[in-house]
XYZ file of C-alpha atoms in Angstrom:
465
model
C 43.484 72.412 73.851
C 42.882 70.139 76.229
C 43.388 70.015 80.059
C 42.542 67.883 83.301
C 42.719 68.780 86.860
C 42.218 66.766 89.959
C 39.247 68.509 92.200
C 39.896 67.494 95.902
C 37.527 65.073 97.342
C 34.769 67.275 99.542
C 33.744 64.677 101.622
C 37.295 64.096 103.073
C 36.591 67.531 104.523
C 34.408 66.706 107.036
C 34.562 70.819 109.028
C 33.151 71.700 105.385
C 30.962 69.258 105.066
C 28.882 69.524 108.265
C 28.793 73.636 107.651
C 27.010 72.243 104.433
C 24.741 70.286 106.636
C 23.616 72.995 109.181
C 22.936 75.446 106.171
C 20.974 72.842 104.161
C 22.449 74.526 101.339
C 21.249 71.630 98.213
C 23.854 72.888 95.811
C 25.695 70.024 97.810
C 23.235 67.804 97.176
C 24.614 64.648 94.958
C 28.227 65.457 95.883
C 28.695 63.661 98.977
C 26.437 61.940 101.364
C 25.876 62.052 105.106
C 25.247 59.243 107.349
C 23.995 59.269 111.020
C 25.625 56.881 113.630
C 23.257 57.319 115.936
C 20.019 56.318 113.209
C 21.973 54.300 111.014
C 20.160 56.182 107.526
C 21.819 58.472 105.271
C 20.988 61.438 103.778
C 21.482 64.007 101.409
C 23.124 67.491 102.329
C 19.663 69.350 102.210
C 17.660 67.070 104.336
C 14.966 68.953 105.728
C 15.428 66.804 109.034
C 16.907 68.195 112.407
C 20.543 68.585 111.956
C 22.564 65.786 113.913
C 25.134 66.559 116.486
C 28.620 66.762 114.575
C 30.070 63.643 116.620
C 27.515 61.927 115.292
C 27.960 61.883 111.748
C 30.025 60.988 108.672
C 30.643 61.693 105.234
C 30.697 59.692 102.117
C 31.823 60.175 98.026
C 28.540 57.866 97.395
C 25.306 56.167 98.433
C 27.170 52.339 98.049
C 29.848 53.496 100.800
C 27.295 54.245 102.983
C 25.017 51.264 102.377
C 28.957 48.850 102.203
C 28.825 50.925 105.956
C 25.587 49.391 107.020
C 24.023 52.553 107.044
C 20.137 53.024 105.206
C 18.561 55.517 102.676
C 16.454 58.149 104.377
C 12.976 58.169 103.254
C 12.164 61.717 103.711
C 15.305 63.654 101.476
C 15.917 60.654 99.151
C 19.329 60.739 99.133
C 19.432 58.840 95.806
C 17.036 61.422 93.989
C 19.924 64.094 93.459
C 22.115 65.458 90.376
C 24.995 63.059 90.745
C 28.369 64.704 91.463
C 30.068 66.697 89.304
C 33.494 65.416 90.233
C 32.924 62.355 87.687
C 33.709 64.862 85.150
C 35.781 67.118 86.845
C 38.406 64.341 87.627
C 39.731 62.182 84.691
C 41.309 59.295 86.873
C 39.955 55.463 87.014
C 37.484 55.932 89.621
C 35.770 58.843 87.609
C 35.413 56.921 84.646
C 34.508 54.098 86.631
C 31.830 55.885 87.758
C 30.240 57.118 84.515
C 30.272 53.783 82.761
C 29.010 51.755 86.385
C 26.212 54.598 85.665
C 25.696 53.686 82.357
C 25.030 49.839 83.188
C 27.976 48.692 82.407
C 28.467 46.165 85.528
C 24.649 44.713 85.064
C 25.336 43.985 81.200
C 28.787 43.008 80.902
C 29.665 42.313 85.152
C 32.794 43.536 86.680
C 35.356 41.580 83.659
C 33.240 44.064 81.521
C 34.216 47.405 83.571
C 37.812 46.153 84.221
C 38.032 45.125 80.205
C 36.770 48.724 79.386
C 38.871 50.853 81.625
C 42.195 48.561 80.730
C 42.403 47.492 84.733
C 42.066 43.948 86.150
C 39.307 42.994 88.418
C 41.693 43.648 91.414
C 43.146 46.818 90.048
C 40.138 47.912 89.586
C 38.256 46.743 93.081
C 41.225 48.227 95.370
C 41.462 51.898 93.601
C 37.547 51.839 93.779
C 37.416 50.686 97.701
C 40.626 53.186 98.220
C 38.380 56.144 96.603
C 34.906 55.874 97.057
C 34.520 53.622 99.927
C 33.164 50.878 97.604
C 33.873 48.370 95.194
C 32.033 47.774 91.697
C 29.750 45.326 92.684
C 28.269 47.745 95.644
C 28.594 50.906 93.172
C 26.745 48.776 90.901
C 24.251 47.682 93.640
C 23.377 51.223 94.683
C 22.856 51.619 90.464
C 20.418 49.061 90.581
C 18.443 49.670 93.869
C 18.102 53.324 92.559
C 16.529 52.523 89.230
C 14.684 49.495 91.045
C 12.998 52.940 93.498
C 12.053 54.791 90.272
C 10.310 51.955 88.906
C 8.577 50.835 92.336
C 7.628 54.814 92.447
C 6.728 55.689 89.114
C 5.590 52.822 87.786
C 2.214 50.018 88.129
C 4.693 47.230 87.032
C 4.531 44.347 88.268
C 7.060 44.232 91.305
C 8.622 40.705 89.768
C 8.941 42.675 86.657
C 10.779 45.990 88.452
C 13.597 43.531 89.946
C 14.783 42.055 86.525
C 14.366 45.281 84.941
C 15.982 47.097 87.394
C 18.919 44.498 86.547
C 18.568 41.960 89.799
C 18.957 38.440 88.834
C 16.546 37.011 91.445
C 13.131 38.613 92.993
C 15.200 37.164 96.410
C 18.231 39.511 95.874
C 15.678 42.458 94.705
C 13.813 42.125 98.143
C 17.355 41.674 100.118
C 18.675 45.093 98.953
C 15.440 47.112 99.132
C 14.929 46.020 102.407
C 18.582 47.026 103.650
C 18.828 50.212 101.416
C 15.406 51.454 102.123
C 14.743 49.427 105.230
C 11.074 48.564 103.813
C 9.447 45.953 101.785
C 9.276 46.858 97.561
C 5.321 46.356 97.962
C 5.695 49.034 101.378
C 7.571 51.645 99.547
C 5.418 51.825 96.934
C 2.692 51.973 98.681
C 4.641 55.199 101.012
C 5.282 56.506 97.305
C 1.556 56.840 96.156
C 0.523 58.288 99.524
C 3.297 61.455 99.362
C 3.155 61.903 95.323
C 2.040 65.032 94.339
C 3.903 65.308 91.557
C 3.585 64.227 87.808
C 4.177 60.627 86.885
C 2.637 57.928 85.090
C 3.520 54.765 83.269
C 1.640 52.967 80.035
C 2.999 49.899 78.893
C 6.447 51.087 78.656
C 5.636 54.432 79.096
C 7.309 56.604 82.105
C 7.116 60.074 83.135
C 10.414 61.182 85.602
C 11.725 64.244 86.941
C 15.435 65.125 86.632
C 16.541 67.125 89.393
C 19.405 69.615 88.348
C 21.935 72.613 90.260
C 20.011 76.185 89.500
C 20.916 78.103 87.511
C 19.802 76.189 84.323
C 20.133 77.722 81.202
C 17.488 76.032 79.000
C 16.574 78.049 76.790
C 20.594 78.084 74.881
C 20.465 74.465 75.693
C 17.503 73.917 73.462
C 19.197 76.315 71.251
C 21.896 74.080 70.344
C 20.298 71.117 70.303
C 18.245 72.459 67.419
C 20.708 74.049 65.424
C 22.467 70.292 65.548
C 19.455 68.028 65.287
C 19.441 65.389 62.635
C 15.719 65.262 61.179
C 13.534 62.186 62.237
C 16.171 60.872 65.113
C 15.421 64.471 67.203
C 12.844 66.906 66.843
C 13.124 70.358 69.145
C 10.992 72.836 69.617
C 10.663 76.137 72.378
C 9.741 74.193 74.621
C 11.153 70.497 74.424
C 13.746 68.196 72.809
C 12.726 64.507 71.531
C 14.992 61.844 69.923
C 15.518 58.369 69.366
C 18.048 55.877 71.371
C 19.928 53.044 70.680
C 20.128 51.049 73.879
C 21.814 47.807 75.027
C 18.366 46.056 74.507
C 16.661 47.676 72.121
C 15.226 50.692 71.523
C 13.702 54.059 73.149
C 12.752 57.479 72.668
C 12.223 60.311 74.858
C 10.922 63.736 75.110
C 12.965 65.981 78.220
C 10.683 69.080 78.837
C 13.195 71.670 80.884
C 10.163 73.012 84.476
C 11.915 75.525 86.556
C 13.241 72.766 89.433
C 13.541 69.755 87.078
C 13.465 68.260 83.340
C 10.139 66.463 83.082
C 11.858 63.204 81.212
C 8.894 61.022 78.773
C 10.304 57.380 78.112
C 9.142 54.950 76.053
C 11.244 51.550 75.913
C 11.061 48.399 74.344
C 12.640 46.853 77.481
C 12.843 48.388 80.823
C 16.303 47.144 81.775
C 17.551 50.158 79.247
C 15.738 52.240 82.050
C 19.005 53.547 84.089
C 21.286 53.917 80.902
C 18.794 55.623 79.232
C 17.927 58.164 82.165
C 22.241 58.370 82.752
C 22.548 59.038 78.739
C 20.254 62.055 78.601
C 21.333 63.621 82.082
C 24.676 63.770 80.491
C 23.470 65.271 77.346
C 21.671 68.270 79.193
C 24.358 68.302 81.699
C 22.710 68.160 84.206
C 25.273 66.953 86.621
C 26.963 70.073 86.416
C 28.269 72.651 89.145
C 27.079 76.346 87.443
C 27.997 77.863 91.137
C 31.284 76.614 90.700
C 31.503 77.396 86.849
C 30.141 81.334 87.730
C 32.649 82.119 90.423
C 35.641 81.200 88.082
C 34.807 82.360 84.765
C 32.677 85.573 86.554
C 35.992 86.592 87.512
C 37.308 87.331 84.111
C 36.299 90.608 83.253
C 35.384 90.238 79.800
C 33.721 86.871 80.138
C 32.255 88.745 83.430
C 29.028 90.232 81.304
C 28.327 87.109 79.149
C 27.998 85.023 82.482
C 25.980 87.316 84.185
C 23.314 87.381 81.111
C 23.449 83.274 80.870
C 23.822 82.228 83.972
C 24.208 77.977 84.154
C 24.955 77.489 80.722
C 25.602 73.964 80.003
C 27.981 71.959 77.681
C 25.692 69.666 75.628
C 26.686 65.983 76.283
C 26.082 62.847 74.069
C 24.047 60.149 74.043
C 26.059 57.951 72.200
C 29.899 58.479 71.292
C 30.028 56.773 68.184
C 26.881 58.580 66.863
C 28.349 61.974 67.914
C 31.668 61.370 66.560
C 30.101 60.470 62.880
C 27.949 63.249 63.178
C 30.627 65.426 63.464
C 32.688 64.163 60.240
C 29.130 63.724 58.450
C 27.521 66.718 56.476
C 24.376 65.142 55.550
C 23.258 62.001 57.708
C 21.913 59.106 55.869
C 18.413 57.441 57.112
C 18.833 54.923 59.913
C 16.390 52.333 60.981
C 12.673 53.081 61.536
C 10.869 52.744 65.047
C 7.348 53.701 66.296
C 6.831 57.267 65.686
C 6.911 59.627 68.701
C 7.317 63.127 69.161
C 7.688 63.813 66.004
C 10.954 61.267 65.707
C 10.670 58.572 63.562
C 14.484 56.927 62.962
C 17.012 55.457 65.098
C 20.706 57.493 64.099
C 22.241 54.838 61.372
C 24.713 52.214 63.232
C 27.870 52.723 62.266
C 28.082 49.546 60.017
C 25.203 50.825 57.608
C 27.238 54.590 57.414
C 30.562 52.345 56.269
C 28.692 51.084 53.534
C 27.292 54.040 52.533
C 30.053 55.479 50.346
C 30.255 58.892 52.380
C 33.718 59.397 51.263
C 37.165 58.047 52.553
C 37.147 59.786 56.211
C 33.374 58.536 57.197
C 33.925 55.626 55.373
C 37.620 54.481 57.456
C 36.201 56.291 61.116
C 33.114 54.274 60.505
C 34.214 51.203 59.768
C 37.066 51.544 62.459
C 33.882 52.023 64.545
C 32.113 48.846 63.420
C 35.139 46.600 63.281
C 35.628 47.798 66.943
C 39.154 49.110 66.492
C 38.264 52.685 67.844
C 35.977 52.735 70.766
C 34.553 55.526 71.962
C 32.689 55.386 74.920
C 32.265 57.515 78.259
C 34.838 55.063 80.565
C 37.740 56.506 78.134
C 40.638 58.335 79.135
C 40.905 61.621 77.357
C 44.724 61.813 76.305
C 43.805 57.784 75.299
C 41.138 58.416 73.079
C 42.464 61.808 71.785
C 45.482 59.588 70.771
C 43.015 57.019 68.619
C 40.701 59.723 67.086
C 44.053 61.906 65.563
C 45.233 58.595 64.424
C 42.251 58.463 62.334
C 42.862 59.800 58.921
C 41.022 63.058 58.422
C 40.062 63.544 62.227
C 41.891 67.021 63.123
C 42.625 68.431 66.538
C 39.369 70.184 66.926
C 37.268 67.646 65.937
C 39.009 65.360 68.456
C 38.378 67.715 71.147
C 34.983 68.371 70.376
C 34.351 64.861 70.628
C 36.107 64.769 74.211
C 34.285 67.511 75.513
C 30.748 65.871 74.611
C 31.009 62.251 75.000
C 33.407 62.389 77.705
C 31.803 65.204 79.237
C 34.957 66.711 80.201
C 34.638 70.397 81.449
C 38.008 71.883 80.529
C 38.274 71.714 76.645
C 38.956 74.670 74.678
C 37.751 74.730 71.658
C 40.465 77.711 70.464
C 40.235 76.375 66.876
C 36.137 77.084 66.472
C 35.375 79.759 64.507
C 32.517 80.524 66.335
C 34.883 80.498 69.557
C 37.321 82.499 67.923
C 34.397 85.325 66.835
C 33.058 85.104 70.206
C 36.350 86.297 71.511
C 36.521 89.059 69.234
C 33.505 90.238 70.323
C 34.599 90.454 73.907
C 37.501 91.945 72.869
C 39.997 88.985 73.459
C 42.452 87.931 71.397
C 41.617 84.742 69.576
C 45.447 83.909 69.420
C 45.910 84.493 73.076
C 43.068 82.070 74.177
C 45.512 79.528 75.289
C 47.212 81.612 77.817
C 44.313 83.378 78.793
C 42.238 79.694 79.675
C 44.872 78.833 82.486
C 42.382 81.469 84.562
C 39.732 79.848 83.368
C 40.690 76.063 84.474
C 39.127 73.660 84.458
C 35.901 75.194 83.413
C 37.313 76.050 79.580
C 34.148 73.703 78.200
C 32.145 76.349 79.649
C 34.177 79.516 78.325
C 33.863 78.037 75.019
C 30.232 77.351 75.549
C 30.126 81.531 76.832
C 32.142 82.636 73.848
C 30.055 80.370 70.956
C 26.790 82.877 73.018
C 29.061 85.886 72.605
C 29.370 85.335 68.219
């Protein structure tokens, strides 16, 4: 089962918004920004600085509306330094996929043609729903992309800074200067230098080595996250233990691995790449496979409600739906009951194999259904990537002989991150239900009180078995 629901846009709400403000409260933090007339920088909800007077202020979906507004990035709350909104899963309409794929690099490796070709818009489509909805077209969303990863590798990094701008996907050190300068309102060489004076905090970079933090919204239940990574990890492309989870990627320009140790305010995230431009789709990848975007406030108040889901979520609270870091890897690993060896890289973290592209696994011989999804997959007849609509891509996958409902869904709900899939046909689901004392065959009528956190329930209800 599979629904979608339209969350209404906080930051038109500007009475809400500035209560946010005055309270500080950071659960806000990442879903809309605030910008100061009377300073011209913009912040994030929490920003420890005085509160402005309300005439004073405005609200923004995103950092690029504010910069498109002339408007700076404070240097004290690091506006860009946030869990990114939850909406782009939430909502299922262009601008939300837009989003996820603009996060994923799509704009600096393919340009705007890319995005439009991907989402099935022209360039103009495309550019007037984006300006109409988040204050910004793709080439400022995309700007905003690139100055953020350009401030993790000026912070975090000894690089040179010549390297950080064509890593951080500028074409020119002159356009890399230009937008740190109006973003940040400093020089690249000056905000590093501000960085190393105020770090107290873990990071280091060797080579191609970097240590990050990923901030998330508490609660954060790591411990069943790491729970199901291991009971799905493939051996030598992820390795998991209490404490950690390592794998292997497969990136637009090469290769990476990375360990993500969960700390009780962030996910300590250990990268090494073969080229640093993979450094923002590689950090957007594995925030979407830990979630980490997520809401749990918003998830607890709805499904709390229920009173038989009421005891589960009060002994897990912010669960998390596992994401994906690829699709087509987590499709095929879902029709696959034994996963052939893919190619080798550098051992690390115990990981020593990339997950087989899907070319090799259609010339495996691993039976009709892997054999006709994969090679679907290579041929590039069935794409499945995170810019996809849902009711789209559902369409493809059943049209794939020997793909059934649930399989389909499960593959929406983890690629696509999207939060309200019930997985009513899981056994595991099903048990979990019996346990609580719910009917499995009533699960359908009993998820419209649980929309559109049903990804969640399911997640609750796999605990409860």
């Amino acid at each position: 089962m599979v629904t979608t629901t339209e969350a209404p846009a906080l930051w038109r709400d500007a009475e809400r918004c500035y209560r946010v403000v005055t309270a500080r409260d950071s659960r806000f933090d990442g879903q809309f920004i605030m910008a100061v007339r009377t300073t011209g920088i913009y912040c994030r909800p929490s920003c420890p600085a005085s509160t402005p007077k309300v005439q004073n202020v405005r609200f923004y979906p995103t950092s690029a509306a504010a910069q498109a507004n002339g408007f700076r990035a404070c240097r004290r709350c690091l506006p860009d330094a946030v869990p990114g909104s939850p909406d782009w899963n939430v909502r299922a309409d262009l601008a939300a996929r837009a989003m996820r794929l603009i996060s994923d690099g799509t704009v600096e490796r393919e340009g705007v043609p890319g995005l439009a070709r991907r989402l099935g818009y022209s360039e103009r489509q495309l550019g007037r729903v984006l300006t109409a909805e988040l204050g910004a077209g793709p080439l400022a969303l995309a700007r905003a992309h690139r100055a953020h990863s350009a401030r993790l590798l000026i912070e975090m990094s000894e690089l040179p800074l010549t390297d950080v701008a064509f890593a951080a996907g500028f074409s020119s050190v002159r356009q890399f200067n230009e937008t740190i300068r109006e973003v940040f309102a400093t020089t690249p060489s000056q905000l590093r230098a501000f960085a190393a004076s105020r770090r107290g905090r873990q990071s280091d970079v060797t080579g191609t080595r970097l240590s990050l933090r990923l901030p998330f919204r508490p609660p954060f239940d790591a411990v069943g996250l790491l729970r199901f990574l291991a009971a799905h990890a493939v051996p030598g492309v992820e390795d998991v233990t209490d404490a950690s989870y390592a794998r292997t990627l497969r990136l637009a320009h090469g290769t990476g691995v990375v360990r993500l140790t969960p700390q009780p305010d962030h996910v300590r995230c250990e990268l090494r790449l073969t080229d640093l431009r993979d450094l923002g789709s590689a950090v957007s990848r594995v925030r979407r496979l830990l979630d980490l975007d997520a809401d749990p406030a918003a998830v607890t108040r709805v499904l709390g409600a229920d009173p038989a889901l009421a005891p589960v979520v009060t002994a897990a609270p912010g669960i998390r739906v596992p994401g994906a870091v690829d699709g087509e890897e987590l499709l095929l690993r879902a029709l696959l009951e034994a996963v052939p060896p893919g190619e080798e890289v550098p051992g690390e973290w115990g990981v020593t194999n990339l997950f087989p592209a899907a070319a090799r696994i259609a010339g495996a011989g691993l039976g009709d259904v892997v054999t006709g999804v994969a090679t679907a997959l290579a041929e590039g007849r069935l794409d499945v990537h995170v810019g996809r609509d849902a009711a789209e891509l559902r369409a493809e996958l059943l049209a794939c002989p020997g793909v059934d409902p649930s399989t389909a869904d499960y593959v929406l709900m983890r690629v696509l991150g999207a939060p309200d899939v019930l997985l009513s046909g899981d056994p595991a689901v099903r048990r979990g239900a019996e346990a609580l004392g719910i009917a499995p065959d009533s699960l359908g009528e009993r998820a419209r009180a649980w929309t559109p956190w049903c990804s969640y329930a399911a997640m609750y209800l796999q605990r409860a078995a």
